[in-house]
PDB file of C-alpha atoms in Angstrom:
ATOM      1  CA  UNK M   1      -6.920  -2.094   2.550  1.00 65.00           C
ATOM      2  CA  UNK M   2      -6.069   0.140  -0.418  1.00 71.00           C
ATOM      3  CA  UNK M   3      -8.822   1.809  -2.353  1.00 87.00           C
ATOM      4  CA  UNK M   4     -10.097   0.213  -5.537  1.00 88.00           C
ATOM      5  CA  UNK M   5      -8.470   2.948  -7.618  1.00 90.00           C
ATOM      6  CA  UNK M   6      -5.011   2.429  -6.093  1.00 89.00           C
ATOM      7  CA  UNK M   7      -5.362  -1.339  -6.341  1.00 89.00           C
ATOM      8  CA  UNK M   8      -6.286  -1.160 -10.030  1.00 91.00           C
ATOM      9  CA  UNK M   9      -3.329   1.195 -10.691  1.00 92.00           C
ATOM     10  CA  UNK M  10      -0.957  -1.245  -9.003  1.00 91.00           C
ATOM     11  CA  UNK M  11      -2.404  -4.167 -10.959  1.00 91.00           C
ATOM     12  CA  UNK M  12      -1.929  -2.243 -14.201  1.00 93.00           C
ATOM     13  CA  UNK M  13       1.667  -1.418 -13.209  1.00 93.00           C
ATOM     14  CA  UNK M  14       2.404  -5.088 -12.439  1.00 92.00           C
ATOM     15  CA  UNK M  15       0.873  -6.080 -15.790  1.00 92.00           C
ATOM     16  CA  UNK M  16       3.096  -3.546 -17.590  1.00 93.00           C
ATOM     17  CA  UNK M  17       6.160  -4.897 -15.760  1.00 92.00           C
ATOM     18  CA  UNK M  18       5.209  -8.435 -16.760  1.00 92.00           C
ATOM     19  CA  UNK M  19       4.926  -7.258 -20.381  1.00 92.00           C
ATOM     20  CA  UNK M  20       8.399  -5.671 -20.139  1.00 92.00           C
ATOM     21  CA  UNK M  21       9.877  -8.951 -18.900  1.00 91.00           C
ATOM     22  CA  UNK M  22       8.171 -10.911 -21.663  1.00 90.00           C
ATOM     23  CA  UNK M  23       9.005  -8.354 -24.378  1.00 89.00           C
ATOM     24  CA  UNK M  24      12.678  -8.034 -23.507  1.00 90.00           C
ATOM     25  CA  UNK M  25      15.339 -10.107 -25.246  1.00 90.00           C
ATOM     26  CA  UNK M  26      17.391 -10.028 -22.055  1.00 92.00           C
ATOM     27  CA  UNK M  27      17.978  -8.024 -18.934  1.00 92.00           C
ATOM     28  CA  UNK M  28      19.853  -7.716 -15.694  1.00 94.00           C
ATOM     29  CA  UNK M  29      18.990  -7.100 -12.057  1.00 94.00           C
ATOM     30  CA  UNK M  30      21.373  -5.049  -9.902  1.00 93.00           C
ATOM     31  CA  UNK M  31      21.756  -3.727  -6.417  1.00 91.00           C
ATOM     32  CA  UNK M  32      22.188  -0.055  -7.228  1.00 87.00           C
ATOM     33  CA  UNK M  33      23.327   1.014  -3.752  1.00 84.00           C
ATOM     34  CA  UNK M  34      26.713   2.727  -3.495  1.00 77.00           C
ATOM     35  CA  UNK M  35      26.810   4.383  -6.900  1.00 83.00           C
ATOM     36  CA  UNK M  36      27.443   8.123  -6.987  1.00 84.00           C
ATOM     37  CA  UNK M  37      25.028  10.504  -8.655  1.00 89.00           C
ATOM     38  CA  UNK M  38      27.594  11.317 -11.350  1.00 89.00           C
ATOM     39  CA  UNK M  39      28.195   7.625 -12.072  1.00 88.00           C
ATOM     40  CA  UNK M  40      24.455   6.934 -12.057  1.00 89.00           C
ATOM     41  CA  UNK M  41      23.923   9.708 -14.603  1.00 92.00           C
ATOM     42  CA  UNK M  42      26.675   8.278 -16.841  1.00 93.00           C
ATOM     43  CA  UNK M  43      25.270   4.765 -16.400  1.00 92.00           C
ATOM     44  CA  UNK M  44      21.747   5.790 -17.364  1.00 93.00           C
ATOM     45  CA  UNK M  45      23.035   7.717 -20.393  1.00 95.00           C
ATOM     46  CA  UNK M  46      25.090   4.743 -21.584  1.00 93.00           C
ATOM     47  CA  UNK M  47      22.137   2.385 -21.104  1.00 93.00           C
ATOM     48  CA  UNK M  48      19.801   4.738 -23.005  1.00 93.00           C
ATOM     49  CA  UNK M  49      22.266   4.959 -25.913  1.00 93.00           C
ATOM     50  CA  UNK M  50      22.401   1.146 -26.038  1.00 90.00           C
ATOM     51  CA  UNK M  51      18.586   0.923 -26.166  1.00 92.00           C
ATOM     52  CA  UNK M  52      18.279  -0.452 -22.639  1.00 93.00           C
ATOM     53  CA  UNK M  53      15.472   0.630 -20.303  1.00 94.00           C
ATOM     54  CA  UNK M  54      16.660   0.953 -16.690  1.00 94.00           C
ATOM     55  CA  UNK M  55      14.329   1.383 -13.701  1.00 93.00           C
ATOM     56  CA  UNK M  56      14.422   1.261  -9.934  1.00 93.00           C
ATOM     57  CA  UNK M  57      11.366  -0.794  -8.993  1.00 92.00           C
ATOM     58  CA  UNK M  58       9.850  -1.902  -5.697  1.00 93.00           C
ATOM     59  CA  UNK M  59      10.691  -5.520  -4.905  1.00 93.00           C
ATOM     60  CA  UNK M  60       7.063  -6.401  -4.147  1.00 93.00           C
ATOM     61  CA  UNK M  61       6.011  -5.209  -7.607  1.00 93.00           C
ATOM     62  CA  UNK M  62       8.826  -7.188  -9.226  1.00 93.00           C
ATOM     63  CA  UNK M  63       7.882 -10.351  -7.347  1.00 93.00           C
ATOM     64  CA  UNK M  64       4.272 -10.023  -8.499  1.00 93.00           C
ATOM     65  CA  UNK M  65       5.386  -9.367 -12.088  1.00 92.00           C
ATOM     66  CA  UNK M  66       7.532 -12.531 -12.362  1.00 92.00           C
ATOM     67  CA  UNK M  67       5.136 -14.745 -10.415  1.00 91.00           C
ATOM     68  CA  UNK M  68       3.958 -17.595 -12.613  1.00 87.00           C
ATOM     69  CA  UNK M  69       6.365 -16.771 -15.464  1.00 87.00           C
ATOM     70  CA  UNK M  70       9.590 -18.370 -16.680  1.00 88.00           C
ATOM     71  CA  UNK M  71      11.438 -15.746 -14.627  1.00 91.00           C
ATOM     72  CA  UNK M  72       9.921 -16.758 -11.277  1.00 89.00           C
ATOM     73  CA  UNK M  73      13.378 -17.840 -10.026  1.00 89.00           C
ATOM     74  CA  UNK M  74      14.479 -14.191 -10.170  1.00 90.00           C
ATOM     75  CA  UNK M  75      12.220 -13.411  -7.195  1.00 90.00           C
ATOM     76  CA  UNK M  76      15.052 -14.512  -4.869  1.00 90.00           C
ATOM     77  CA  UNK M  77      17.155 -11.595  -6.191  1.00 90.00           C
ATOM     78  CA  UNK M  78      14.500  -9.014  -5.341  1.00 92.00           C
ATOM     79  CA  UNK M  79      15.857  -8.003  -1.931  1.00 92.00           C
ATOM     80  CA  UNK M  80      17.325  -4.687  -0.863  1.00 90.00           C
ATOM     81  CA  UNK M  81      17.880  -1.902  -3.390  1.00 91.00           C
ATOM     82  CA  UNK M  82      16.876  -3.262  -6.790  1.00 93.00           C
ATOM     83  CA  UNK M  83      17.044  -1.887 -10.302  1.00 93.00           C
ATOM     84  CA  UNK M  84      16.197  -3.767 -13.481  1.00 95.00           C
ATOM     85  CA  UNK M  85      17.498  -3.186 -16.996  1.00 94.00           C
ATOM     86  CA  UNK M  86      15.414  -4.417 -19.948  1.00 94.00           C
ATOM     87  CA  UNK M  87      17.078  -4.816 -23.344  1.00 92.00           C
ATOM     88  CA  UNK M  88      14.791  -5.203 -26.335  1.00 88.00           C
ATOM     89  CA  UNK M  89      17.492  -5.576 -29.017  1.00 86.00           C
ATOM     90  CA  UNK M  90      21.016  -6.496 -27.877  1.00 84.00           C
ATOM     91  CA  UNK M  91      20.989  -9.546 -25.606  1.00 84.00           C
ATOM     92  CA  UNK M  92      24.274  -8.678 -23.896  1.00 87.00           C
ATOM     93  CA  UNK M  93      24.012  -4.868 -23.635  1.00 88.00           C
ATOM     94  CA  UNK M  94      22.321  -4.595 -20.231  1.00 90.00           C
ATOM     95  CA  UNK M  95      24.555  -7.167 -18.547  1.00 91.00           C
ATOM     96  CA  UNK M  96      27.716  -5.808 -20.193  1.00 91.00           C
ATOM     97  CA  UNK M  97      27.139  -2.172 -19.187  1.00 91.00           C
ATOM     98  CA  UNK M  98      25.937  -2.927 -15.655  1.00 91.00           C
ATOM     99  CA  UNK M  99      28.770  -5.386 -15.049  1.00 90.00           C
ATOM    100  CA  UNK M 100      31.300  -2.743 -16.129  1.00 89.00           C
ATOM    101  CA  UNK M 101      29.975  -0.392 -13.453  1.00 88.00           C
ATOM    102  CA  UNK M 102      29.814  -3.196 -10.868  1.00 87.00           C
ATOM    103  CA  UNK M 103      33.473  -4.083 -11.482  1.00 87.00           C
ATOM    104  CA  UNK M 104      34.484  -0.415 -11.246  1.00 83.00           C
ATOM    105  CA  UNK M 105      32.671   0.057  -7.905  1.00 75.00           C
ATOM    106  CA  UNK M 106      35.310  -0.038  -5.176  1.00 74.00           C
ATOM    107  CA  UNK M 107      32.762  -0.472  -2.378  1.00 71.00           C
ATOM    108  CA  UNK M 108      31.253  -3.545  -4.113  1.00 79.00           C
ATOM    109  CA  UNK M 109      27.778  -2.345  -3.144  1.00 84.00           C
ATOM    110  CA  UNK M 110      26.698  -1.848  -6.764  1.00 87.00           C
ATOM    111  CA  UNK M 111      26.510  -5.482  -7.873  1.00 89.00           C
ATOM    112  CA  UNK M 112      24.775  -7.811 -10.284  1.00 91.00           C
ATOM    113  CA  UNK M 113      22.043  -9.843  -8.602  1.00 92.00           C
ATOM    114  CA  UNK M 114      20.924 -11.868 -11.600  1.00 92.00           C
ATOM    115  CA  UNK M 115      19.552 -11.629 -15.071  1.00 93.00           C
ATOM    116  CA  UNK M 116      17.306 -13.157 -17.669  1.00 93.00           C
ATOM    117  CA  UNK M 117      17.619 -14.123 -21.298  1.00 90.00           C
ATOM    118  CA  UNK M 118      15.402 -15.977 -23.779  1.00 85.00           C
ATOM    119  CA  UNK M 119      12.874 -17.151 -21.197  1.00 86.00           C
ATOM    120  CA  UNK M 120      15.428 -18.260 -18.599  1.00 90.00           C
ATOM    121  CA  UNK M 121      16.345 -16.687 -15.272  1.00 90.00           C
ATOM    122  CA  UNK M 122      20.080 -16.519 -14.612  1.00 92.00           C
ATOM    123  CA  UNK M 123      22.184 -16.218 -11.481  1.00 91.00           C
ATOM    124  CA  UNK M 124      24.585 -13.329 -10.883  1.00 88.00           C
ATOM    125  CA  UNK M 125      27.496 -15.547 -11.995  1.00 90.00           C
ATOM    126  CA  UNK M 126      25.788 -16.524 -15.255  1.00 88.00           C
ATOM    127  CA  UNK M 127      24.909 -12.888 -15.910  1.00 88.00           C
ATOM    128  CA  UNK M 128      28.558 -11.882 -15.353  1.00 88.00           C
ATOM    129  CA  UNK M 129      29.637 -14.509 -17.908  1.00 86.00           C
ATOM    130  CA  UNK M 130      27.136 -13.147 -20.439  1.00 84.00           C
ATOM    131  CA  UNK M 131      28.471  -9.650 -19.718  1.00 84.00           C
ATOM    132  CA  UNK M 132      31.916 -10.696 -20.910  1.00 83.00           C
ATOM    133  CA  UNK M 133      30.598 -11.619 -24.372  1.00 73.00           C
ATOM    134  CA  UNK M 134      31.004  -9.057 -27.146  1.00 67.00           C
ATOM    135  CA  UNK M 135      27.975  -7.387 -28.672  1.00 64.00           C
ATOM    136  CA  UNK M 136      26.351  -8.637 -31.879  1.00 64.00           C
ATOM    137  CA  UNK M 137      28.673  -6.684 -34.184  1.00 68.00           C
ATOM    138  CA  UNK M 138      31.710  -7.986 -32.290  1.00 67.00           C
ATOM    139  CA  UNK M 139      30.488 -11.572 -32.585  1.00 63.00           C
ATOM    140  CA  UNK M 140      29.848 -11.163 -36.312  1.00 70.00           C
ATOM    141  CA  UNK M 141      33.313  -9.708 -36.901  1.00 74.00           C
ATOM    142  CA  UNK M 142      34.895 -12.581 -34.937  1.00 69.00           C
ATOM    143  CA  UNK M 143      32.923 -15.066 -37.028  1.00 73.00           C
ATOM    144  CA  UNK M 144      33.928 -13.321 -40.268  1.00 75.00           C
ATOM    145  CA  UNK M 145      37.569 -13.316 -39.159  1.00 73.00           C
ATOM    146  CA  UNK M 146      37.431 -17.047 -38.435  1.00 72.00           C
ATOM    147  CA  UNK M 147      35.891 -17.729 -41.837  1.00 71.00           C
ATOM    148  CA  UNK M 148      38.460 -15.555 -43.615  1.00 74.00           C
ATOM    149  CA  UNK M 149      41.412 -17.251 -41.918  1.00 72.00           C
ATOM    150  CA  UNK M 150      39.971 -20.700 -42.693  1.00 72.00           C
ATOM    151  CA  UNK M 151      39.408 -19.817 -46.349  1.00 71.00           C
ATOM    152  CA  UNK M 152      42.853 -18.258 -46.764  1.00 73.00           C
ATOM    153  CA  UNK M 153      44.441 -21.362 -45.196  1.00 73.00           C
ATOM    154  CA  UNK M 154      42.496 -23.543 -47.631  1.00 74.00           C
ATOM    155  CA  UNK M 155      43.627 -21.390 -50.565  1.00 76.00           C
ATOM    156  CA  UNK M 156      47.292 -21.686 -49.506  1.00 77.00           C
ATOM    157  CA  UNK M 157      46.962 -25.459 -49.158  1.00 77.00           C
ATOM    158  CA  UNK M 158      45.331 -25.763 -52.594  1.00 77.00           C
ATOM    159  CA  UNK M 159      48.032 -23.589 -54.175  1.00 79.00           C
ATOM    160  CA  UNK M 160      50.767 -25.731 -52.592  1.00 79.00           C
ATOM    161  CA  UNK M 161      49.102 -28.870 -53.936  1.00 74.00           C
ATOM    162  CA  UNK M 162      48.812 -27.317 -57.420  1.00 78.00           C
ATOM    163  CA  UNK M 163      52.488 -26.261 -57.347  1.00 78.00           C
ATOM    164  CA  UNK M 164      53.505 -29.756 -56.319  1.00 76.00           C
ATOM    165  CA  UNK M 165      51.531 -31.260 -59.226  1.00 75.00           C
ATOM    166  CA  UNK M 166      53.215 -28.913 -61.744  1.00 75.00           C
ATOM    167  CA  UNK M 167      56.811 -29.686 -60.772  1.00 67.00           C
ATOM    168  CA  UNK M 168      58.370 -32.357 -62.993  1.00 64.00           C
ATOM    169  CA  UNK M 169      59.424 -35.578 -61.354  1.00 55.00           C
ATOM    170  CA  UNK M 170      63.196 -35.918 -61.121  1.00 49.00           C
TER     171      UNK M 170
END
């Protein structure tokens, strides 16, 4: 039986993990095995620059943190080597960056295990689909491009109609 001090420290750690899950916009869970030290350093740097917090956490602590929350289904992914990325701003950043490294891993040991977004646990497949989405700025530029092309098409159609109205009937 652990001492009261150690038990209270673990309970505080689990509570802080639970707060990270609840405070994050989205996140991803990976099996970090098989990644080289150099790649891990690059991965962590890229995640930090994107505002994503990345941690290797004991599976037992993760299971306790998601117990009784909307992310309880993620507990099945907490087996083997596990790291979790928490994104507080960009909903696709964690999944996108981690998926890039998972696809580049030739040994296929660094892999997505699952993810979470907006109060919902996601499977590895769903997380990979989210990873393929562009970031917020990319989505906004795609939306603006669609609006611009629609408006320019409307302007051309209106001009053609106006030209047709101006031509004298023969």
